[in-house]
């Protein structure tokens, strides 16, 4: 038990020394106005660097990712049809598709798929 504690202490000390040396070596010693300013063809920036972001687009992108992952889960279903029992395969496939369609209809009902607003 004492050896484990001693080795943990040595590991912690070595880690702290390495982090301290890295922080000292990574400091920039030369502060230049040109290097500290953002690059925009040599001119000072006119506007904000942050652009407005459409929340509707973000919601559509998240929905796309969710359904894309579900499609990748559907791909192996066709390849295991010959290996498994047809009743369990059919029950699993239909239940998965029903859950997928219920999620799609829910998103449609909530208005998350309409671009006109």
Tab-separated table of N, CA and C in Angstrom:
chain	number	residue	atom	x	y	z
A	1	UNK	N	0.818	-1.194	0.000
A	1	UNK	CA	0.000	0.000	0.000
A	1	UNK	C	0.860	1.255	0.000
A	2	UNK	N	1.932	1.219	0.770
A	2	UNK	CA	2.830	2.365	0.852
A	2	UNK	C	3.564	2.588	-0.467
A	3	UNK	N	3.883	1.502	-1.146
A	3	UNK	CA	4.583	1.612	-2.438
A	3	UNK	C	3.661	2.259	-3.469
A	4	UNK	N	2.391	1.880	-3.465
A	4	UNK	CA	1.432	2.467	-4.399
A	4	UNK	C	1.263	3.959	-4.149
A	5	UNK	N	1.173	4.331	-2.899
A	5	UNK	CA	1.068	5.745	-2.551
A	5	UNK	C	2.316	6.517	-2.956
A	6	UNK	N	3.472	5.928	-2.739
A	6	UNK	CA	4.731	6.559	-3.113
A	6	UNK	C	4.853	6.723	-4.628
A	7	UNK	N	4.485	5.683	-5.376
A	7	UNK	CA	4.543	5.769	-6.844
A	7	UNK	C	3.530	6.787	-7.381
A	8	UNK	N	2.360	6.864	-6.769
A	8	UNK	CA	1.367	7.862	-7.190
A	8	UNK	C	1.874	9.272	-6.929
A	9	UNK	N	2.533	9.461	-5.793
A	9	UNK	CA	3.094	10.766	-5.463
A	9	UNK	C	4.208	11.154	-6.441
A	10	UNK	N	5.059	10.204	-6.781
A	10	UNK	CA	6.137	10.470	-7.750
A	10	UNK	C	5.531	10.807	-9.116
A	11	UNK	N	4.515	10.075	-9.530
A	11	UNK	CA	3.863	10.345	-10.819
A	11	UNK	C	3.236	11.729	-10.826
A	12	UNK	N	2.589	12.100	-9.748
A	12	UNK	CA	1.992	13.421	-9.641
A	12	UNK	C	3.049	14.518	-9.694
A	13	UNK	N	4.158	14.318	-9.003
A	13	UNK	CA	5.242	15.313	-9.002
A	13	UNK	C	5.845	15.464	-10.400
A	14	UNK	N	6.085	14.354	-11.086
A	14	UNK	CA	6.650	14.414	-12.440
A	14	UNK	C	5.681	15.134	-13.376
A	15	UNK	N	4.399	14.839	-13.247
A	15	UNK	CA	3.394	15.487	-14.089
A	15	UNK	C	3.346	16.990	-13.842
A	16	UNK	N	3.393	17.381	-12.590
A	16	UNK	CA	3.361	18.804	-12.257
A	16	UNK	C	4.608	19.525	-12.774
A	17	UNK	N	5.770	18.894	-12.671
A	17	UNK	CA	7.013	19.504	-13.162
A	17	UNK	C	6.946	19.670	-14.676
A	18	UNK	N	6.460	18.659	-15.378
A	18	UNK	CA	6.360	18.739	-16.845
A	18	UNK	C	5.366	19.830	-17.248
A	19	UNK	N	4.235	19.928	-16.557
A	19	UNK	CA	3.270	20.977	-16.869
A	19	UNK	C	3.838	22.364	-16.596
A	20	UNK	N	4.602	22.525	-15.522
A	20	UNK	CA	5.210	23.804	-15.197
A	20	UNK	C	6.246	24.200	-16.250
A	21	UNK	N	7.077	23.253	-16.653
A	21	UNK	CA	8.097	23.535	-17.676
A	21	UNK	C	7.422	23.877	-19.006
A	22	UNK	N	6.365	23.167	-19.357
A	22	UNK	CA	5.654	23.448	-20.612
A	22	UNK	C	5.014	24.823	-20.591
A	23	UNK	N	4.458	25.230	-19.447
A	23	UNK	CA	3.841	26.553	-19.392
A	23	UNK	C	4.882	27.660	-19.463
A	24	UNK	N	6.066	27.436	-18.914
A	24	UNK	CA	7.132	28.441	-19.002
A	24	UNK	C	7.655	28.545	-20.430
A	25	UNK	N	7.851	27.409	-21.093
A	25	UNK	CA	8.409	27.426	-22.445
A	25	UNK	C	7.419	27.927	-23.488
A	26	UNK	N	6.128	27.822	-23.223
A	26	UNK	CA	5.150	28.214	-24.234
A	26	UNK	C	4.762	29.681	-24.166
A	27	UNK	N	5.289	30.439	-23.245
A	27	UNK	CA	4.963	31.860	-23.130
A	27	UNK	C	5.560	32.630	-24.300
A	28	UNK	N	4.773	33.545	-24.832
A	28	UNK	CA	5.286	34.419	-25.881
A	28	UNK	C	6.004	35.579	-25.211
A	29	UNK	N	7.236	35.802	-25.601
A	29	UNK	CA	7.997	36.881	-24.983
A	29	UNK	C	7.892	38.174	-25.761
A	30	UNK	N	7.622	38.095	-27.060
A	30	UNK	CA	7.540	39.297	-27.886
A	30	UNK	C	6.074	39.619	-28.133
A	31	UNK	N	5.618	40.754	-27.607
A	31	UNK	CA	4.256	41.209	-27.830
A	31	UNK	C	4.275	42.253	-28.937
A	32	UNK	N	3.633	41.935	-30.044
A	32	UNK	CA	3.597	42.827	-31.194
A	32	UNK	C	2.137	43.143	-31.500
A	33	UNK	N	1.850	44.421	-31.818
A	33	UNK	CA	0.468	44.822	-32.107
A	33	UNK	C	-0.065	44.103	-33.335
A	34	UNK	N	0.759	43.934	-34.330
A	34	UNK	CA	0.321	43.288	-35.566
A	34	UNK	C	0.039	41.807	-35.362
A	35	UNK	N	0.846	41.153	-34.533
A	35	UNK	CA	0.623	39.725	-34.311
A	35	UNK	C	-0.535	39.461	-33.372
A	36	UNK	N	-0.850	40.400	-32.496
A	36	UNK	CA	-1.955	40.212	-31.565
A	36	UNK	C	-3.302	40.613	-32.154
A	37	UNK	N	-3.312	41.367	-33.259
A	37	UNK	CA	-4.572	41.791	-33.862
A	37	UNK	C	-5.076	40.704	-34.815
A	38	UNK	N	-6.383	40.620	-35.002
A	38	UNK	CA	-6.920	39.621	-35.924
A	38	UNK	C	-6.563	39.981	-37.367
A	39	UNK	N	-6.377	38.953	-38.172
A	39	UNK	CA	-5.971	39.154	-39.552
A	39	UNK	C	-7.174	39.510	-40.411
A	40	UNK	N	-7.121	40.682	-41.026
A	40	UNK	CA	-8.147	41.071	-41.985
A	40	UNK	C	-7.507	42.007	-43.004
A	41	UNK	N	-6.653	41.495	-43.807
A	41	UNK	CA	-5.980	42.222	-44.881
A	41	UNK	C	-5.209	43.436	-44.367
A	42	UNK	N	-4.727	43.399	-43.155
A	42	UNK	CA	-3.944	44.494	-42.625
A	42	UNK	C	-4.755	45.605	-42.002
A	43	UNK	N	-6.079	45.549	-42.115
A	43	UNK	CA	-6.934	46.585	-41.556
A	43	UNK	C	-7.533	46.108	-40.236
A	44	UNK	N	-7.945	47.059	-39.416
A	44	UNK	CA	-8.669	46.705	-38.203
A	44	UNK	C	-10.042	46.165	-38.586
A	45	UNK	N	-10.526	45.178	-37.879
A	45	UNK	CA	-11.838	44.612	-38.243
A	45	UNK	C	-12.958	45.621	-38.047
A	46	UNK	N	-13.900	45.623	-38.977
A	46	UNK	CA	-15.013	46.574	-38.929
A	46	UNK	C	-16.148	46.093	-38.042
A	47	UNK	N	-16.497	44.829	-38.176
A	47	UNK	CA	-17.661	44.316	-37.457
A	47	UNK	C	-17.274	43.243	-36.467
A	48	UNK	N	-18.292	42.633	-35.936
A	48	UNK	CA	-18.095	41.561	-34.970
A	48	UNK	C	-17.666	40.288	-35.691
A	49	UNK	N	-16.908	39.471	-35.009
A	49	UNK	CA	-16.462	38.210	-35.597
A	49	UNK	C	-17.555	37.157	-35.555
A	50	UNK	N	-18.554	37.369	-34.735
A	50	UNK	CA	-19.648	36.406	-34.610
A	50	UNK	C	-20.763	36.752	-35.589
A	51	UNK	N	-21.157	35.748	-36.367
A	51	UNK	CA	-22.236	35.914	-37.322
A	51	UNK	C	-23.532	35.397	-36.709
A	52	UNK	N	-24.668	35.951	-37.101
A	52	UNK	CA	-25.935	35.417	-36.580
A	52	UNK	C	-26.145	33.990	-37.068
A	53	UNK	N	-26.677	33.153	-36.195
A	53	UNK	CA	-26.846	31.744	-36.503
A	53	UNK	C	-28.318	31.390	-36.456
A	54	UNK	N	-28.770	30.688	-37.455
A	54	UNK	CA	-30.169	30.307	-37.546
A	54	UNK	C	-30.438	29.099	-36.655
A	55	UNK	N	-31.303	29.268	-35.691
A	55	UNK	CA	-31.660	28.172	-34.804
A	55	UNK	C	-32.468	27.111	-35.545
A	56	UNK	N	-33.258	27.527	-36.516
A	56	UNK	CA	-34.035	26.584	-37.320
A	56	UNK	C	-33.103	25.654	-38.100
A	57	UNK	N	-32.033	26.205	-38.660
A	57	UNK	CA	-31.061	25.385	-39.381
A	57	UNK	C	-30.397	24.392	-38.440
A	58	UNK	N	-30.054	24.827	-37.223
A	58	UNK	CA	-29.432	23.936	-36.250
A	58	UNK	C	-30.374	22.786	-35.897
A	59	UNK	N	-31.660	23.070	-35.722
A	59	UNK	CA	-32.632	22.040	-35.400
A	59	UNK	C	-32.761	21.030	-36.536
A	60	UNK	N	-32.799	21.521	-37.762
A	60	UNK	CA	-32.872	20.619	-38.921
A	60	UNK	C	-31.607	19.763	-39.003
A	61	UNK	N	-30.455	20.342	-38.718
A	61	UNK	CA	-29.204	19.582	-38.768
A	61	UNK	C	-29.178	18.488	-37.703
A	62	UNK	N	-29.669	18.785	-36.508
A	62	UNK	CA	-29.711	17.770	-35.451
A	62	UNK	C	-30.681	16.658	-35.818
A	63	UNK	N	-31.838	17.011	-36.371
A	63	UNK	CA	-32.801	15.993	-36.808
A	63	UNK	C	-32.189	15.126	-37.905
A	64	UNK	N	-31.474	15.750	-38.834
A	64	UNK	CA	-30.815	14.979	-39.889
A	64	UNK	C	-29.809	13.996	-39.297
A	65	UNK	N	-29.015	14.443	-38.335
A	65	UNK	CA	-28.040	13.542	-37.729
A	65	UNK	C	-28.703	12.374	-37.017
A	66	UNK	N	-29.792	12.649	-36.322
A	66	UNK	CA	-30.497	11.574	-35.625
A	66	UNK	C	-31.027	10.553	-36.617
A	67	UNK	N	-31.668	11.000	-37.680
A	67	UNK	CA	-32.212	10.069	-38.663
A	67	UNK	C	-31.103	9.400	-39.476
A	68	UNK	N	-29.994	10.058	-39.642
A	68	UNK	CA	-28.867	9.442	-40.338
A	68	UNK	C	-28.304	8.281	-39.522
A	69	UNK	N	-28.193	8.453	-38.228
A	69	UNK	CA	-27.731	7.362	-37.365
A	69	UNK	C	-28.735	6.220	-37.372
A	70	UNK	N	-30.015	6.544	-37.403
A	70	UNK	CA	-31.027	5.488	-37.450
A	70	UNK	C	-30.977	4.725	-38.767
A	71	UNK	N	-30.653	5.389	-39.842
A	71	UNK	CA	-30.503	4.688	-41.122
A	71	UNK	C	-29.312	3.726	-41.068
A	72	UNK	N	-28.234	4.144	-40.427
A	72	UNK	CA	-27.090	3.228	-40.303
A	72	UNK	C	-27.423	2.052	-39.398
A	73	UNK	N	-28.373	2.215	-38.499
A	73	UNK	CA	-28.822	1.079	-37.696
A	73	UNK	C	-29.760	0.168	-38.482
A	74	UNK	N	-30.405	0.714	-39.501
A	74	UNK	CA	-31.287	-0.104	-40.336
A	74	UNK	C	-30.536	-0.963	-41.350
A	75	UNK	N	-29.354	-0.563	-41.746
A	75	UNK	CA	-28.622	-1.299	-42.783
A	75	UNK	C	-28.324	-2.757	-42.430
A	76	UNK	N	-27.907	-3.078	-41.210
A	76	UNK	CA	-27.627	-4.488	-40.924
A	76	UNK	C	-28.871	-5.372	-40.860
A	77	UNK	N	-30.048	-4.790	-40.791
A	77	UNK	CA	-31.269	-5.593	-40.699
A	77	UNK	C	-31.444	-6.459	-41.944
A	78	UNK	N	-31.132	-5.923	-43.098
A	78	UNK	CA	-31.284	-6.691	-44.331
A	78	UNK	C	-30.282	-7.837	-44.415
A	79	UNK	N	-29.104	-7.651	-43.864
A	79	UNK	CA	-28.080	-8.695	-43.991
A	79	UNK	C	-28.272	-9.838	-42.992
A	80	UNK	N	-29.006	-9.631	-41.910
A	80	UNK	CA	-29.205	-10.700	-40.939
A	80	UNK	C	-30.528	-11.426	-41.124
A	81	UNK	N	-31.246	-11.138	-42.182
A	81	UNK	CA	-32.540	-11.762	-42.405
A	81	UNK	C	-32.412	-13.280	-42.562
A	82	UNK	N	-31.398	-13.748	-43.258
A	82	UNK	CA	-31.236	-15.181	-43.494
A	82	UNK	C	-30.674	-15.914	-42.278
A	83	UNK	N	-30.057	-15.196	-41.353
A	83	UNK	CA	-29.400	-15.830	-40.215
A	83	UNK	C	-30.362	-16.060	-39.060
A	84	UNK	N	-31.276	-15.130	-38.829
A	84	UNK	CA	-32.134	-15.193	-37.647
A	84	UNK	C	-33.501	-15.778	-37.974
A	85	UNK	N	-34.278	-15.947	-36.928
A	85	UNK	CA	-35.655	-16.387	-37.053
A	85	UNK	C	-36.451	-15.289	-37.746
A	86	UNK	N	-37.294	-15.659	-38.692
A	86	UNK	CA	-38.010	-14.661	-39.486
A	86	UNK	C	-39.017	-13.881	-38.626
A	87	UNK	N	-39.607	-14.528	-37.626
A	87	UNK	CA	-40.577	-13.836	-36.767
A	87	UNK	C	-39.885	-12.783	-35.913
A	88	UNK	N	-38.768	-13.117	-35.295
A	88	UNK	CA	-38.069	-12.124	-34.468
A	88	UNK	C	-37.476	-11.016	-35.332
A	89	UNK	N	-37.011	-11.367	-36.532
A	89	UNK	CA	-36.481	-10.353	-37.445
A	89	UNK	C	-37.571	-9.379	-37.859
A	90	UNK	N	-38.743	-9.919	-38.195
A	90	UNK	CA	-39.854	-9.080	-38.628
A	90	UNK	C	-40.361	-8.207	-37.485
A	91	UNK	N	-40.458	-8.752	-36.294
A	91	UNK	CA	-40.916	-7.988	-35.141
A	91	UNK	C	-39.947	-6.853	-34.803
A	92	UNK	N	-38.663	-7.150	-34.830
A	92	UNK	CA	-37.660	-6.127	-34.537
A	92	UNK	C	-37.648	-5.041	-35.610
A	93	UNK	N	-37.698	-5.440	-36.868
A	93	UNK	CA	-37.653	-4.469	-37.967
A	93	UNK	C	-38.872	-3.550	-37.957
A	94	UNK	N	-40.045	-4.143	-37.781
A	94	UNK	CA	-41.259	-3.335	-37.806
A	94	UNK	C	-41.325	-2.407	-36.600
A	95	UNK	N	-40.927	-2.894	-35.421
A	95	UNK	CA	-40.956	-2.019	-34.245
A	95	UNK	C	-39.960	-0.866	-34.390
A	96	UNK	N	-38.784	-1.138	-34.949
A	96	UNK	CA	-37.802	-0.078	-35.160
A	96	UNK	C	-38.323	0.952	-36.154
A	97	UNK	N	-38.935	0.490	-37.235
A	97	UNK	CA	-39.473	1.417	-38.228
A	97	UNK	C	-40.648	2.218	-37.675
A	98	UNK	N	-41.475	1.591	-36.836
A	98	UNK	CA	-42.591	2.324	-36.237
A	98	UNK	C	-42.074	3.424	-35.310
A	99	UNK	N	-41.053	3.121	-34.508
A	99	UNK	CA	-40.462	4.145	-33.642
A	99	UNK	C	-39.865	5.270	-34.476
A	100	UNK	N	-39.216	4.925	-35.568
A	100	UNK	CA	-38.639	5.924	-36.460
A	100	UNK	C	-39.720	6.805	-37.076
A	101	UNK	N	-40.798	6.203	-37.531
A	101	UNK	CA	-41.883	6.978	-38.134
A	101	UNK	C	-42.618	7.823	-37.098
A	102	UNK	N	-42.785	7.313	-35.880
A	102	UNK	CA	-43.420	8.114	-34.833
A	102	UNK	C	-42.584	9.349	-34.503
A	103	UNK	N	-41.268	9.197	-34.485
A	103	UNK	CA	-40.398	10.346	-34.260
A	103	UNK	C	-40.488	11.355	-35.386
A	104	UNK	N	-40.557	10.868	-36.615
A	104	UNK	CA	-40.691	11.758	-37.764
A	104	UNK	C	-42.020	12.502	-37.737
A	105	UNK	N	-43.108	11.789	-37.445
A	105	UNK	CA	-44.412	12.451	-37.371
A	105	UNK	C	-44.467	13.443	-36.229
A	106	UNK	N	-43.832	13.159	-35.116
A	106	UNK	CA	-43.801	14.093	-33.992
A	106	UNK	C	-43.068	15.381	-34.372
A	107	UNK	N	-41.922	15.243	-35.039
A	107	UNK	CA	-41.183	16.427	-35.489
A	107	UNK	C	-42.003	17.222	-36.501
A	108	UNK	N	-42.709	16.527	-37.364
A	108	UNK	CA	-43.550	17.184	-38.354
A	108	UNK	C	-44.703	17.913	-37.669
A	109	UNK	N	-45.304	17.274	-36.664
A	109	UNK	CA	-46.423	17.873	-35.932
A	109	UNK	C	-45.973	19.102	-35.147
A	110	UNK	N	-44.782	19.091	-34.601
A	110	UNK	CA	-44.263	20.223	-33.835
A	110	UNK	C	-43.848	21.387	-34.731
A	111	UNK	N	-43.745	21.155	-36.029
A	111	UNK	CA	-43.391	22.221	-36.961
A	111	UNK	C	-41.904	22.397	-37.154
A	112	UNK	N	-41.129	21.419	-36.753
A	112	UNK	CA	-39.679	21.551	-36.872
A	112	UNK	C	-39.198	21.353	-38.307
A	113	UNK	N	-40.037	20.789	-39.157
A	113	UNK	CA	-39.614	20.525	-40.533
A	113	UNK	C	-40.100	21.568	-41.521
A	114	UNK	N	-40.804	22.574	-41.087
A	114	UNK	CA	-41.305	23.593	-42.019
A	114	UNK	C	-40.296	24.739	-42.124
A	115	UNK	N	-39.932	25.071	-43.350
A	115	UNK	CA	-38.958	26.139	-43.605
A	115	UNK	C	-39.633	27.479	-43.835
A	116	UNK	N	-40.941	27.500	-44.026
A	116	UNK	CA	-41.614	28.725	-44.443
A	116	UNK	C	-41.699	29.769	-43.325
A	117	UNK	N	-41.574	29.383	-42.075
A	117	UNK	CA	-41.723	30.347	-40.983
A	117	UNK	C	-40.487	31.144	-40.743
